[in-house]
Amino acid sequence: MSVEHDTRRTGPSGRIGVARWAADLAMGARFALTGGREGWTRTILTSLGVGLGVVLLLMAASVPNLIPAREHRGDARSVLMVSNDAEPARGPDTLMVSSTGTQFHDRDISGVRLSPDGAKAPLPPGVDRMPRPGEMVISPALKEFLDSEPLLKKRFAERIVGTIGDEGLLGPQELYYYAGAEAAETTFSDSGFRRIDHWGTTTQSGPLPPPLVLLIIVGCVVLLLPVAIFIATAVRFGGERRDRRLAALRLVGADSHMTRRIAAGEAVFGSLVGLAVGGVLFLLVRGFIEGVEIQGVSFFSHDVRPSAPLATLIALAVPAAAVLVTLFALRGIAIEPLGVVRNTRPRRRRLWWRLLLPILGFGLLVPLMGNSLVGDRETYQVAAGAVLVLVGTTALLPWVIEAAVERFRGGPVPWQLATRRLQLSSGTAARAVSGITVAVAGAIAIQMLFVSVQDEQTQDTGQDTRRAQFSTAIPVRDGADAQAALKKFGATQGVREVRGLVSASAAELSAGKKPVKDPATTGLYVGDCAALREVARIDGCKDGDVFYTLYPDDPSSAFIKPGAKLNLETPRYSWAGELEPQRTARPWTIPASAREVPTRPDPMGWETIGVLATPGAVDIPALSEPEAIAWLTLDPGDAEAVEHVRNTDAELNPQMRGWAMMSTQESREFASIRRGLFIGATATLLLIGASMIVSTLEQLRERRRLLSVLVAFGTRRSTLSWSVLWQTTVPVAIGLALSITGGLALGAVLLKMIERPISVDWAGVLMMTGIGAGVIALVTLVTLPPLWRMMRPDGLRTE
C-alpha cells in the first residue's frame, strides 16, 4: 500500500499526525543504527562532530557555577578589612595576619604570614593545624614547584609541615602558602600585620566600565558562535550518500515528505549520540582539567558543573537544530525514485537574505553609538547585533565562493580538478571553512576593541626603569641593621649598583618644657649624596650636609626648618588610630646650615617630603624603627638577577615587599577579561581544528570512489594531492578575505559605540588571519595520510 494513500495516521484535512512523525523519525534512527558500514560511518562522524561542539557548550554552561565557586573560596580566606571595621581586641581567639607574596619568573606566588594570639585562633580554610614560627603550610602545586626549582626553594626557609586542602585554594595549580611568624615580627609599626578574629570578607565590586562590558559580550558571541555553526555543519555529514539511500525509499513507495522526516530522524539520532559522546568527553576533560593551567588560572574538576537550565537547553536545542538544519538542507534537492537531482547545474544562490542579516545586525548596533551599556536591554541588543553580523558574514561565504569559482578557467591539471569540484559543489567547501571565517571575523573585531580599550586600561606607573629595575623597603631593628641590609643587596649576584636610604620617622619636639600633645611627624632619610639625589634636586653635597623638602603651602610641615628640634623616637598609633603613650625622647636638631631643595620623583615615581641627611649629620644607629629603602640596578646579561635579588629580599624581610619595576600596569578587571577570553579562544581554536579534521575526513570519504577511479585511470597521486590542497586553499582565502571585511566593519561600529576613534591594528589583523590560515594548513597536513590511503584502485570495490 502506498504511503501517500495511508490516511490512518493523518489528522484533519490530511495533515500528518504526531504518530506518523514519530514513526518516520524512528525509521530514520533505525537506518542510522542498522544501515551497514556507510550508515555507521556517517553516524560516527556526525556524533563525533556534534560531541566536540557539545563539550565546549557544556564548558561554557559551567561558567555560572565555576566563577562563583572560585570567588566564594577567595572570600572565605580573605584577610582584608573594610575601612570602617574596628580591629578586635587581643584574645585567645585572635591572630595577627599579613598578606605577602612574591614572583618567580612569570609565576605569582601568594601567601599569608600569621601569628596566633592564643590557642583558639581560627584556622585558615583548608588547613588542619596552625603553622608555628619557621613552619609553613603550602598548596600541593607550590610543593611540586619548589621541588622543581632549587633557586626558588632558597627563598622559603620555613619547614613544610602540611598542604592546603581544596577549600582553601582558588584552583589546583595555585601557588599559595601560610607561614608562621614570630610575635616580634608583628610589632613593627609598618609591618603590615593586622589582628582578626575570623577569616573571610565579602567584597562588593562596582560595575564594569562600558568598554569592558562590550568586550565580554562580543567575546562570548565570538567564542560560542563557531561552536553552533560547526554543530550545524556536523549534522550534514554524509549528505550525498544519505540522499541516495532516500531515493531508494522513494522507489518502494515513500513520498517526498516522508523521506525528509526519515532524514530528520537520522539527524536526530546522530545528534542524540553526539550529546552522549559530548557528555562522555566532557567528563573526561573535566577529569584532566585540574592539570591544565592557562594564564595562571586553573580549575577544580568539582567546580566544572554545567548549570541545570543551560544543560537542559543544550540537550533540547541540539536535536532541534539537527532537524531544522536537515530540513533546510533538503529544501533545494529533489529526491526521486530514480535518483537525486543535484548533479545538474544548480540554481544560483540568493543574495538578498544573506545581505539582510548583517544589515539587521548593524541596524541593532548603530542606535547604541555613544550610549551607556548598563542595562539588560542594551546587553541583549549588542549580543543580537553581533550574532547577526557574524552569521551574515558566514552566510555570505557560499555566495561569494560560488561567484568567484564560476570565473575560474584553465590552468594546471590540479587547479582544474579543484576548481571544477568547487564549481559543482561549492557549498560543502563553504561549510568546511565557515567556522574559521566567523572566528577570524570576530577575533579581528575583538582585537580592534582590545587595542582601543588597552590604552585606557593600561596606566603609567610612573616608575623609571632606566634608573633602577628593582625596588624594596626592608623594616629593620635599627639603623645599623639597615646599613647591613643595603650592603647585602650590593653583594647579591646580578646587582650592579645599589642606591639606598635609611628611612625613619621624626616628630615635632617642643622647644620648652611642655610636650607637644599631638606632635606632627615627618620623614627622615639618611644616605650618601648619590642616594639623596634620587629623591631631591641637589647641587652641592658633601658628607655632613642636611637638606629638607616641603609641600608647597602646607602648614603641617611648617615646623621643618633650620634649628627645629625633632624627636627621633616617634609616637605610635594603634589600628584604631589612638595615640599610644609617649616613650623616651631622642632629640635631634636640624642644623642651621640645612637647605631647602626641590623634590625629584624617585625611581618608583614617589615624592619624598621631609629631612634629607648625609650619614655624617645623623647617628644612624640611633634611629627608631627605620626602613632600608633600596633601588637596584641589575645586570641585563644575567637572566636570574631578579630572582637572586628576590631571594635576598626574602632573607632580609619575610614579608617580601620588593618588586620588579615596570613602566606600565594593566587594570585588574582588564587583565581578568583578557585572560578569560584567551582561555576561551584556546578552547575554540582547538575545537575548530578538531572539527575541521573531522569535516575534511568526511569530504574525502565522500570522494573516495572518485579518487580511486582517477588513480585507476593513471592520474598521479601528486596531482590529486595538489588538487585537494587547492580545494581547501581557495575557500579559505576567500573566507579569510570576507572575515577581514566583516571583522573590520563590526570593529568600527563597536568602537563608535564606546566613542573611541577608529584605528586598525594591522599587525593584529595579520596575526589573526595567520592563525586562521595556520589552522587550515595544520588540518591539511593531518588529513594527507588518509588521502593517500584512499587513492587506491581497490576503493572501487563495493557491497
C-alpha positions in Angstrom: 0.0 0.0 0.0 1.4 3.4 -1.0 2.2 5.7 1.9 0.5 8.6 0.0 -2.8 6.8 0.4 -2.5 5.8 4.0 -4.9 8.0 6.0 -5.0 6.1 9.2 -2.4 8.4 10.8 -3.4 11.7 9.4 -5.3 14.4 11.2 -7.9 16.8 9.9 -7.5 18.0 6.4 -5.0 15.2 5.7 -2.3 16.7 8.0 0.3 14.3 9.2 -0.2 13.5 12.9 2.3 13.2 15.7 2.3 9.4 15.5 3.3 9.5 11.8 6.1 11.9 12.6 7.3 9.7 15.4 7.2 6.6 13.2 9.2 8.2 10.4 11.7 9.7 12.8 12.1 6.2 14.4 12.6 4.7 11.0 15.4 7.3 10.3 17.0 6.4 13.6 16.9 2.7 12.6 18.6 3.5 9.3 21.3 5.3 11.2 21.7 2.4 13.6 21.4 -0.6 11.2 22.4 1.0 7.9 25.5 -1.0 7.5 29.0 0.4 7.3 28.0 3.5 5.5 25.3 4.3 7.9 27.5 3.7 10.9 30.4 5.8 9.4 28.1 8.7 8.9 26.6 8.3 12.4 30.0 8.2 14.0 31.3 11.2 12.1 28.1 13.2 12.9 28.2 12.2 16.6 31.9 13.0 16.9 31.4 16.4 15.4 28.3 17.2 17.5 30.1 15.8 20.5 33.1 18.1 20.1 30.7 21.1 20.0 28.7 19.8 23.0 31.9 19.6 25.1 32.6 23.3 24.6 28.9 24.2 25.2 28.9 22.3 28.4 32.1 24.0 29.5 30.5 27.4 28.7 27.4 26.3 30.7 29.7 25.6 33.7 30.9 29.2 33.9 27.9 30.3 36.1 29.0 27.7 38.7 32.7 28.0 38.1 33.3 31.7 38.8 31.1 31.9 42.0 32.9 28.9 43.4 36.3 30.5 42.9 35.1 33.8 44.3 33.5 32.1 47.3 36.8 30.3 48.3 38.7 33.6 47.7 36.3 35.5 50.0 36.4 32.7 52.6 40.2 33.0 53.1 40.4 36.8 52.7 42.2 38.8 55.4 41.2 42.2 54.0 39.4 44.5 56.4 36.7 47.1 55.4 37.9 50.6 56.4 35.1 51.1 59.0 35.8 47.7 60.7 37.4 48.0 64.1 40.3 45.8 64.9 39.2 43.2 67.6 40.9 43.2 71.0 43.7 40.8 71.6 42.4 37.5 72.9 42.8 33.7 72.8 40.6 33.6 69.6 42.5 36.2 67.6 45.6 36.2 65.4 47.8 38.6 63.6 47.9 38.2 59.8 49.7 39.9 56.9 49.3 39.3 53.2 52.5 38.7 51.3 53.8 37.2 48.1 56.5 37.0 45.5 57.1 36.1 41.9 59.4 33.6 40.2 59.9 34.5 36.6 56.2 34.9 35.3 54.6 32.9 38.1 52.8 34.7 41.0 53.1 33.2 44.5 50.8 34.5 47.2 50.6 33.8 50.9 49.7 35.0 54.4 52.0 35.2 57.4 50.2 34.7 60.7 50.9 34.7 64.4 48.1 33.4 66.7 47.4 35.3 69.9 46.0 32.2 71.6 45.2 28.6 71.3 41.7 29.2 70.0 42.7 31.3 67.0 40.7 30.4 63.9 42.4 28.2 61.3 42.6 29.3 57.7 40.4 27.4 55.3 41.9 24.1 54.1 44.4 24.0 57.0 44.2 21.4 59.8 46.8 23.0 62.2 48.3 26.4 62.7 51.9 26.7 61.4 54.4 27.7 64.1 57.2 30.2 63.5 59.6 28.7 61.0 56.9 26.4 59.5 54.6 26.8 56.5 51.6 25.0 55.0 51.6 25.2 51.2 49.4 24.2 48.3 50.2 20.9 46.5 51.2 22.8 43.4 53.6 25.0 45.3 55.2 22.0 46.9 55.8 20.5 43.4 57.0 23.8 42.1 59.6 24.2 45.0 60.9 20.7 44.4 61.5 21.5 40.7 63.1 25.0 41.2 66.1 24.9 43.6 66.6 28.7 43.2 63.1 29.4 44.4 63.4 26.9 47.2 66.1 29.1 48.8 63.6 31.9 49.2 61.5 29.9 51.6 63.5 28.9 54.7 60.4 27.6 56.6 59.9 23.9 57.1 56.9 22.5 55.2 54.5 20.8 57.7 51.4 20.3 55.6 49.4 21.1 52.5 46.3 23.2 52.0 43.1 21.5 51.1 40.9 22.3 48.1 38.6 24.5 50.1 41.5 26.9 50.8 42.6 27.3 47.2 41.2 29.1 44.1 42.4 26.3 41.8 44.6 23.1 41.9 47.6 24.9 40.3 47.5 27.9 42.6 50.8 28.7 44.3 49.7 29.7 47.8 51.0 29.3 51.4 50.5 30.1 55.1 53.7 30.8 57.1 54.1 31.1 60.8 55.6 34.4 62.0 57.4 35.4 65.2 55.4 37.6 67.5 58.2 40.2 67.4 57.7 40.5 63.7 54.2 41.9 64.2 55.3 44.7 66.4 56.8 46.9 63.7 54.7 49.9 63.1 54.8 49.4 59.4 54.9 45.6 59.3 51.5 45.3 57.5 50.1 42.9 60.2 46.6 43.3 61.5 44.5 41.5 64.1 41.5 39.4 63.1 39.1 37.0 64.9 37.7 35.3 61.8 38.6 34.5 58.2 36.6 35.8 55.2 35.4 39.1 53.8 32.6 39.7 51.4 33.8 42.1 48.7 31.5 44.1 46.5 32.8 45.1 43.2 31.5 48.1 41.3 30.0 48.0 37.8 32.5 47.4 34.9 33.2 50.3 32.5 31.2 50.1 29.3 34.2 49.2 27.1 34.9 46.1 29.3 31.2 45.1 29.2 31.4 45.3 25.5 34.5 43.1 25.4 32.8 40.5 27.5 29.6 40.4 25.3 31.4 40.3 22.0 33.9 37.8 23.3 31.2 35.4 24.4 29.5 35.7 21.0 32.7 35.2 19.1 33.7 32.1 21.2 30.3 30.3 21.1 29.1 31.1 17.6 31.7 28.9 15.8 30.5 26.1 18.0 26.9 26.4 16.9 28.0 26.7 13.3 30.1 23.6 13.5 27.3 21.6 15.1 25.0 22.7 12.3 27.7 21.5 9.8 28.3 18.2 11.6 24.6 17.0 11.2 25.1 17.4 7.4 28.0 14.9 7.2 27.4 12.2 4.6 24.5 14.1 3.0 25.1 12.9 -0.6 25.1 9.2 0.4 22.1 9.7 2.6 20.2 11.3 -0.2 20.9 8.3 -2.5 19.5 5.9 0.2 16.4 8.1 0.4 15.9 7.8 -3.3 15.7 4.0 -2.8 12.9 4.6 -0.3 11.0 6.6 -2.9 11.3 3.6 -5.2 9.4 1.4 -2.7 6.6 3.9 -2.1 7.7 6.7 0.3 6.7 10.2 -0.6 9.0 13.2 -0.5 7.7 14.4 2.8 8.3 11.0 4.4 11.9 11.0 3.1 12.5 14.3 4.7 11.2 13.1 8.1 13.3 10.0 7.8 16.4 12.2 7.1 15.4 14.3 10.1 15.3 11.0 12.2 18.8 10.1 11.1 20.0 13.6 12.1 18.2 13.4 15.4 19.7 10.0 16.2 23.2 11.3 15.3 22.7 14.4 17.4 21.5 12.3 20.4 24.5 10.1 20.1 26.6 13.2 19.8 25.1 14.5 23.0 26.1 11.3 24.7 29.6 11.4 23.2 29.9 15.1 24.2 28.8 14.2 27.8 31.4 11.4 28.0 34.1 13.7 26.5 33.1 16.4 28.9 33.6 14.1 31.9 37.0 13.0 30.5 38.0 16.6 30.0 36.8 17.5 33.5 38.8 14.7 34.9 42.0 16.1 33.4 41.2 19.8 33.8 43.0 20.1 37.2 46.3 19.5 35.5 45.8 22.3 33.0 46.8 25.9 33.7 46.2 28.8 31.3 47.4 32.3 32.0 47.9 31.4 35.7 44.3 30.1 36.1 43.3 26.6 36.9 40.0 24.9 37.9 38.9 22.1 40.2 37.0 19.4 38.5 34.2 19.5 41.0 33.6 23.2 40.1 33.1 22.4 36.4 29.4 21.7 36.7 27.0 22.8 33.9 24.1 25.0 35.1 21.0 22.9 35.0 18.9 25.3 32.9 21.7 25.7 30.4 22.4 22.0 30.2 18.7 21.3 29.6 18.7 24.0 26.9 21.7 22.3 25.2 20.0 18.9 25.4 16.9 20.3 23.7 18.5 22.7 21.3 21.0 20.3 19.6 18.4 17.8 18.4 16.1 20.6 17.4 18.8 22.3 15.4 19.7 18.9 13.8 16.1 18.6 12.5 15.9 22.2 11.3 19.3 22.1 9.5 18.4 18.8 7.8 15.1 20.1 6.5 16.7 23.3 5.4 19.4 21.4 3.5 16.9 19.3 1.7 14.7 22.2 0.6 16.5 22.5 -2.8 17.0 18.8 -3.5 14.6 16.7 -5.5 14.8 13.1 -4.2 13.1 11.0 -6.8 12.7 7.2 -7.2 15.3 7.1 -9.9 17.9 9.2 -8.2 18.8 12.6 -6.6 18.5 15.6 -8.8 21.6 17.6 -7.6 24.1 17.0 -10.4 22.6 19.3 -12.9 23.6 23.0 -12.9 22.5 24.2 -9.5 20.3 27.2 -9.1 22.2 30.4 -8.3 22.2 31.2 -4.6 20.0 34.1 -3.5 21.9 37.2 -2.2 19.1 39.3 -0.7 18.5 37.4 2.5 22.3 36.9 3.1 22.8 40.7 2.9 19.7 41.2 5.1 21.4 39.5 8.2 24.3 41.9 8.5 22.1 44.9 7.7 19.8 43.9 10.5 22.8 43.4 12.8 24.2 46.8 12.1 20.7 48.2 12.5 20.7 47.0 16.1 24.2 48.3 16.8 24.2 51.7 15.2 21.5 53.2 17.6 23.7 52.3 20.6 26.6 54.5 19.4 27.6 56.8 22.3 25.1 55.2 24.7 26.0 53.6 28.0 25.9 49.8 28.1 24.5 49.3 31.5 21.0 47.8 31.0 19.9 44.3 30.1 18.2 45.5 27.0 21.4 47.1 25.7 23.3 43.9 26.5 20.9 41.7 24.6 20.8 44.2 21.7 24.6 44.2 21.4 24.8 40.4 21.5 22.0 40.0 18.9 23.6 42.6 16.6 27.0 40.9 16.8 25.4 37.5 16.2 23.6 38.8 13.1 26.6 40.5 11.7 28.8 37.4 12.1 26.2 35.0 11.0 25.6 37.2 8.0 29.3 37.2 7.2 29.2 33.4 7.3 26.0 33.2 5.2 27.7 35.4 2.5 30.5 32.9 2.2 28.8 30.3 0.0 27.5 33.0 -2.4 31.0 34.7 -2.6 32.7 31.4 -3.2 30.2 30.4 -5.9 30.5 33.8 -7.6 34.3 33.6 -7.5 34.9 30.0 -8.7 32.5 30.5 -11.7 35.1 32.7 -13.2 38.0 30.2 -12.9 39.1 28.9 -16.3 42.1 26.9 -17.5 45.4 26.3 -15.5 47.3 23.3 -14.5 45.6 19.9 -14.1 45.4 20.0 -10.3 43.9 23.5 -10.5 41.3 22.4 -13.0 40.3 19.4 -10.9 40.0 21.6 -7.8 38.1 24.4 -9.5 35.7 22.0 -11.3 34.9 20.3 -8.0 34.3 23.7 -6.4 32.0 24.7 -9.3 30.0 21.6 -8.9 29.7 21.6 -5.1 30.9 24.9 -3.5 28.5 24.6 -0.6 30.5 21.7 1.0 33.7 23.7 0.8 32.0 26.8 2.3 30.6 24.8 5.2 34.1 23.4 5.9 35.6 26.9 6.5 32.6 28.7 7.9 33.7 28.1 11.5 37.1 29.6 10.9 35.6 32.5 9.0 33.3 33.6 11.8 36.1 33.0 14.3 38.6 35.2 12.5 36.0 37.9 11.8 35.0 38.1 15.5 38.7 37.9 16.6 39.5 40.9 14.4 36.6 42.9 15.9 37.8 42.0 19.4 41.4 42.9 18.5 40.3 46.4 17.5 38.4 46.7 20.8 41.4 45.5 22.8 43.8 47.9 21.2 41.4 50.8 22.0 40.5 49.7 25.5 44.0 48.7 26.4 45.3 52.2 26.1 42.6 53.3 28.6 43.0 50.3 30.9 46.8 50.5 30.9 48.2 53.0 33.3 51.6 54.6 33.5 53.1 53.6 36.9 55.5 56.5 37.0 58.4 54.1 37.6 61.6 54.9 35.8 63.1 51.6 34.8 66.2 53.4 33.3 67.3 54.4 36.8 66.5 51.2 38.6 64.9 47.8 37.9 64.1 46.6 41.4 62.9 48.4 44.5 62.3 47.3 48.1 61.7 48.6 51.6 63.1 46.4 54.5 61.9 47.2 58.0 64.8 46.7 60.4 65.5 46.9 64.1 67.9 49.8 64.0 70.0 51.9 61.7 72.9 49.5 61.8 70.7 46.7 60.5 69.5 49.0 57.7 73.1 49.7 56.6 73.8 45.9 56.7 70.8 45.2 54.6 71.9 47.7 51.9 75.4 46.1 51.8 73.8 42.6 51.5 71.9 43.8 48.4 75.1 45.1 46.9 76.8 41.7 47.3 73.9 39.9 45.6 74.6 38.1 42.3 73.4 40.2 39.3 73.3 43.5 41.1 75.4 46.3 39.5 74.6 49.2 41.8 72.6 49.9 45.0 71.4 53.3 45.9 69.7 53.2 49.2 68.4 55.4 52.0 67.7 54.6 55.7 64.2 55.9 56.4 62.7 56.7 59.8 60.1 59.0 61.3 60.8 62.1 63.3 58.2 64.0 65.4 58.0 67.7 66.3 59.6 68.3 69.7 58.7 71.2 71.9 61.4 73.7 72.5 60.1 74.3 76.0 59.3 72.1 78.9 55.7 71.4 77.9 55.5 68.5 75.5 53.5 68.6 72.3 50.2 66.9 72.8 49.7 65.6 69.3 53.0 66.1 67.5 53.3 66.4 63.8 55.7 63.9 62.1 57.9 63.9 59.1 60.2 61.6 57.3 64.0 61.5 58.0 66.0 60.0 55.2 69.7 59.3 55.6 72.0 58.3 52.7 75.0 59.4 50.7 74.8 62.2 48.2 74.2 59.9 45.3 71.2 58.4 47.0 69.8 61.7 48.1 70.0 63.0 44.6 67.5 60.2 43.7 64.8 62.0 45.7 65.8 65.7 45.5 67.5 68.1 43.1 70.7 68.9 45.0 73.6 70.9 43.5 76.4 70.8 46.1 76.6 68.0 48.6 79.2 66.5 51.0 79.0 64.3 54.0 77.6 66.1 57.0 75.1 68.2 54.9 71.4 68.3 55.7 68.6 69.3 53.3 64.8 69.3 53.6 61.8 69.3 51.2 58.4 70.7 51.8 54.9 70.5 50.2 54.1 74.0 48.8 51.8 76.0 51.1 51.4 73.1 53.5 51.2 74.4 57.1 51.6 70.9 58.6 55.2 70.9 57.6 56.0 74.4 58.8 58.0 73.1 61.8 60.6 71.6 59.4 63.2 74.4 59.3 66.8 75.0 60.3 67.2 74.9 64.1 64.0 72.9 64.7 64.1 70.2 67.3 62.9 66.7 66.3 62.2 63.6 68.3 63.7 60.5 66.7 61.5 58.3 69.0 58.3 58.9 67.1 54.8 58.4 68.6 52.9 55.2 67.7 49.3 54.8 66.9 47.0 51.7 67.3 45.0 50.2 64.4 42.0 52.3 65.6 44.1 55.5 65.3 44.6 56.1 69.1 47.9 57.6 70.2 50.0 55.3 72.4 51.8 56.6 75.5 54.9 58.7 74.7 58.2 56.9 75.1 61.6 58.3 76.0 62.6 61.2 73.7 65.6 61.1 71.4 66.1 64.8 70.5 67.9 65.9 67.3 68.2 69.4 65.9 68.1 70.3 62.3 71.4 72.2 61.7 71.3 75.9 60.9 73.1 75.1 57.6 70.3 72.9 56.3 68.9 74.0 52.9 65.6 73.6 51.3 65.8 71.8 48.0 63.1 70.9 45.4 61.9 67.3 45.3 62.5 64.9 42.5 60.4 61.7 41.9 62.4 58.7 43.0 62.8 55.7 40.6 59.4 54.5 41.8 57.8 57.8 40.9 57.1 58.8 44.5 57.7 62.3 46.0 59.9 62.4 49.2 58.9 65.1 51.7 61.0 65.6 54.9 64.5 65.9 56.1 67.3 64.5 54.0 70.6 64.0 55.8 74.0 62.5 55.0 75.5 59.9 57.4 77.8 62.4 58.9 74.9 64.5 60.2 72.8 61.8 61.9 73.7 58.9 64.2 72.1 56.2 62.1 72.1 53.5 64.9 70.0 56.0 67.0 67.1 55.9 64.5 63.9 54.3 65.8 62.3 51.5 63.7 63.9 52.5 60.4 63.5 51.1 57.0 66.1 50.3 54.4 64.9 51.7 51.1 66.9 50.4 48.1 66.8 51.0 44.3 68.8 48.4 42.5 70.3 48.4 39.0 70.6 44.9 37.6 72.9 43.2 35.1 70.8 42.8 31.9 73.0 39.9 30.9 72.1 37.9 34.0 68.7 36.2 33.3 68.3 35.2 37.0 69.4 38.6 38.5 65.8 39.4 39.6 65.4 36.0 41.3 68.6 36.3 43.2 67.5 39.8 44.4 64.2 38.4 45.4 65.9 35.7 47.4 68.0 38.3 49.3 64.8 40.4 49.8 63.1 37.4 51.3 66.0 36.6 53.6 66.0 40.2 55.0 62.2 40.5 55.2 59.8 37.5 55.2 57.1 39.9 54.0 59.0 40.1 50.7 58.0 43.7 49.8 60.4 44.0 46.9 59.1 44.2 43.4 60.5 44.3 39.9 59.7 47.7 38.4 57.6 48.2 35.3 56.7 51.3 33.4 53.0 50.4 32.7 50.4 48.3 34.5 47.0 47.0 33.4 43.9 47.2 35.4 42.9 44.0 37.2 39.5 43.8 35.5 41.0 44.2 32.1 43.7 41.6 32.8 41.0 39.1 34.1 38.8 39.6 31.0 41.8 39.2 28.6 42.8 36.0 30.5 39.2 34.6 30.3 39.0 35.4 26.5 42.4 33.8 25.9 41.2 30.6 27.7 38.0 30.6 25.7 39.8 31.3 22.4 42.2 28.5 23.0 39.4 26.1 23.6 37.5 27.4 20.5 40.6 27.1 18.3 41.2 23.5 19.5 37.5 22.7 18.6 37.8 24.4 15.2 40.9 22.4 14.4 39.4 19.1 15.6 36.1 19.8 13.8 37.8 20.7 10.5 39.8 17.4 10.7 36.5 15.5 11.0 34.9 17.6 8.3 37.8 17.1 5.9 37.8 13.4 6.5 34.1 13.2 5.8 34.6 15.1 2.5 37.4 12.7 1.5 35.2 9.7 2.4 32.5 11.1 0.1 35.0 11.4 -2.8 36.8 8.1 -2.1 35.3 6.4 -5.1 36.1 9.3 -7.5 39.7 9.4 -6.3 40.0 5.6 -6.8 38.6 6.0 -10.4 41.2 8.7 -11.2 44.1 6.7 -9.8 42.9 3.6 -11.7 43.0 5.6 -15.0 46.6 6.6 -14.3 46.3 10.0 -12.5 49.4 10.7 -10.4 48.9 10.9 -6.7 50.8 14.2 -6.5 48.2 15.7 -8.9 45.3 14.6 -6.8 47.1 15.8 -3.6 47.6 19.2 -5.1 44.0 19.3 -6.3 42.8 18.6 -2.8 45.1 21.3 -1.4 43.7 23.8 -3.9 40.2 22.8 -3.0 41.0 23.8 0.6 43.1 26.8 -0.1 40.6 28.7 -2.4 37.7 28.7 0.0 40.0 29.5 2.9 41.5 32.5 1.0 38.0 33.8 0.1 36.7 33.1 3.6 39.6 35.0 5.3 39.2 37.9 2.9 35.5 38.0 3.8 36.2 37.7 7.5 38.6 40.6 7.4 36.0 42.8 5.8 33.3 41.7 8.2 35.6 42.0 11.2 36.8 45.5 10.4 33.2 46.7 9.8 32.0 45.2 13.1 35.0 46.5 15.0 34.5 50.0 13.6 30.8 50.1 14.8 31.8 48.7 18.2 34.4 51.4 18.6 31.9 54.1 17.7 29.6 52.6 20.4 32.1 53.4 23.1 33.1 56.7 21.5 36.6 55.6 20.5 38.4 56.7 17.3 38.5 54.0 14.6 42.0 52.6 14.5 43.1 49.3 12.9 45.9 47.3 14.4 47.1 45.8 11.1 49.7 43.6 12.8 46.9 42.1 14.9 44.7 41.6 11.9 47.5 39.8 10.1 48.2 37.7 13.2 44.5 36.7 13.4 44.5 35.9 9.7 47.7 34.0 10.0 46.3 31.9 12.9 43.3 31.0 10.8 45.4 30.1 7.8 47.7 28.1 10.1 44.8 26.0 11.5 43.8 25.2 7.9 47.4 24.3 7.0 47.7 22.0 10.0 44.4 20.3 9.2 45.5 19.7 5.6 48.7 18.1 6.8 46.9 15.9 9.2 44.5 14.7 6.5 47.1 13.9 3.9 47.9 10.3 5.1 44.1 9.3 5.0 44.0 10.9 1.5 46.9 8.7 0.2 45.3 5.6 1.6 42.0 6.4 -0.2 43.8 6.9 -3.5 43.9 3.2 -4.3 42.2 1.3 -7.1 40.7 -1.2 -4.6 38.5 1.7 -3.4 36.3 0.8 -6.4 35.1 -2.3 -4.5 31.5 -2.0 -3.3 29.0 -4.1 -1.4 
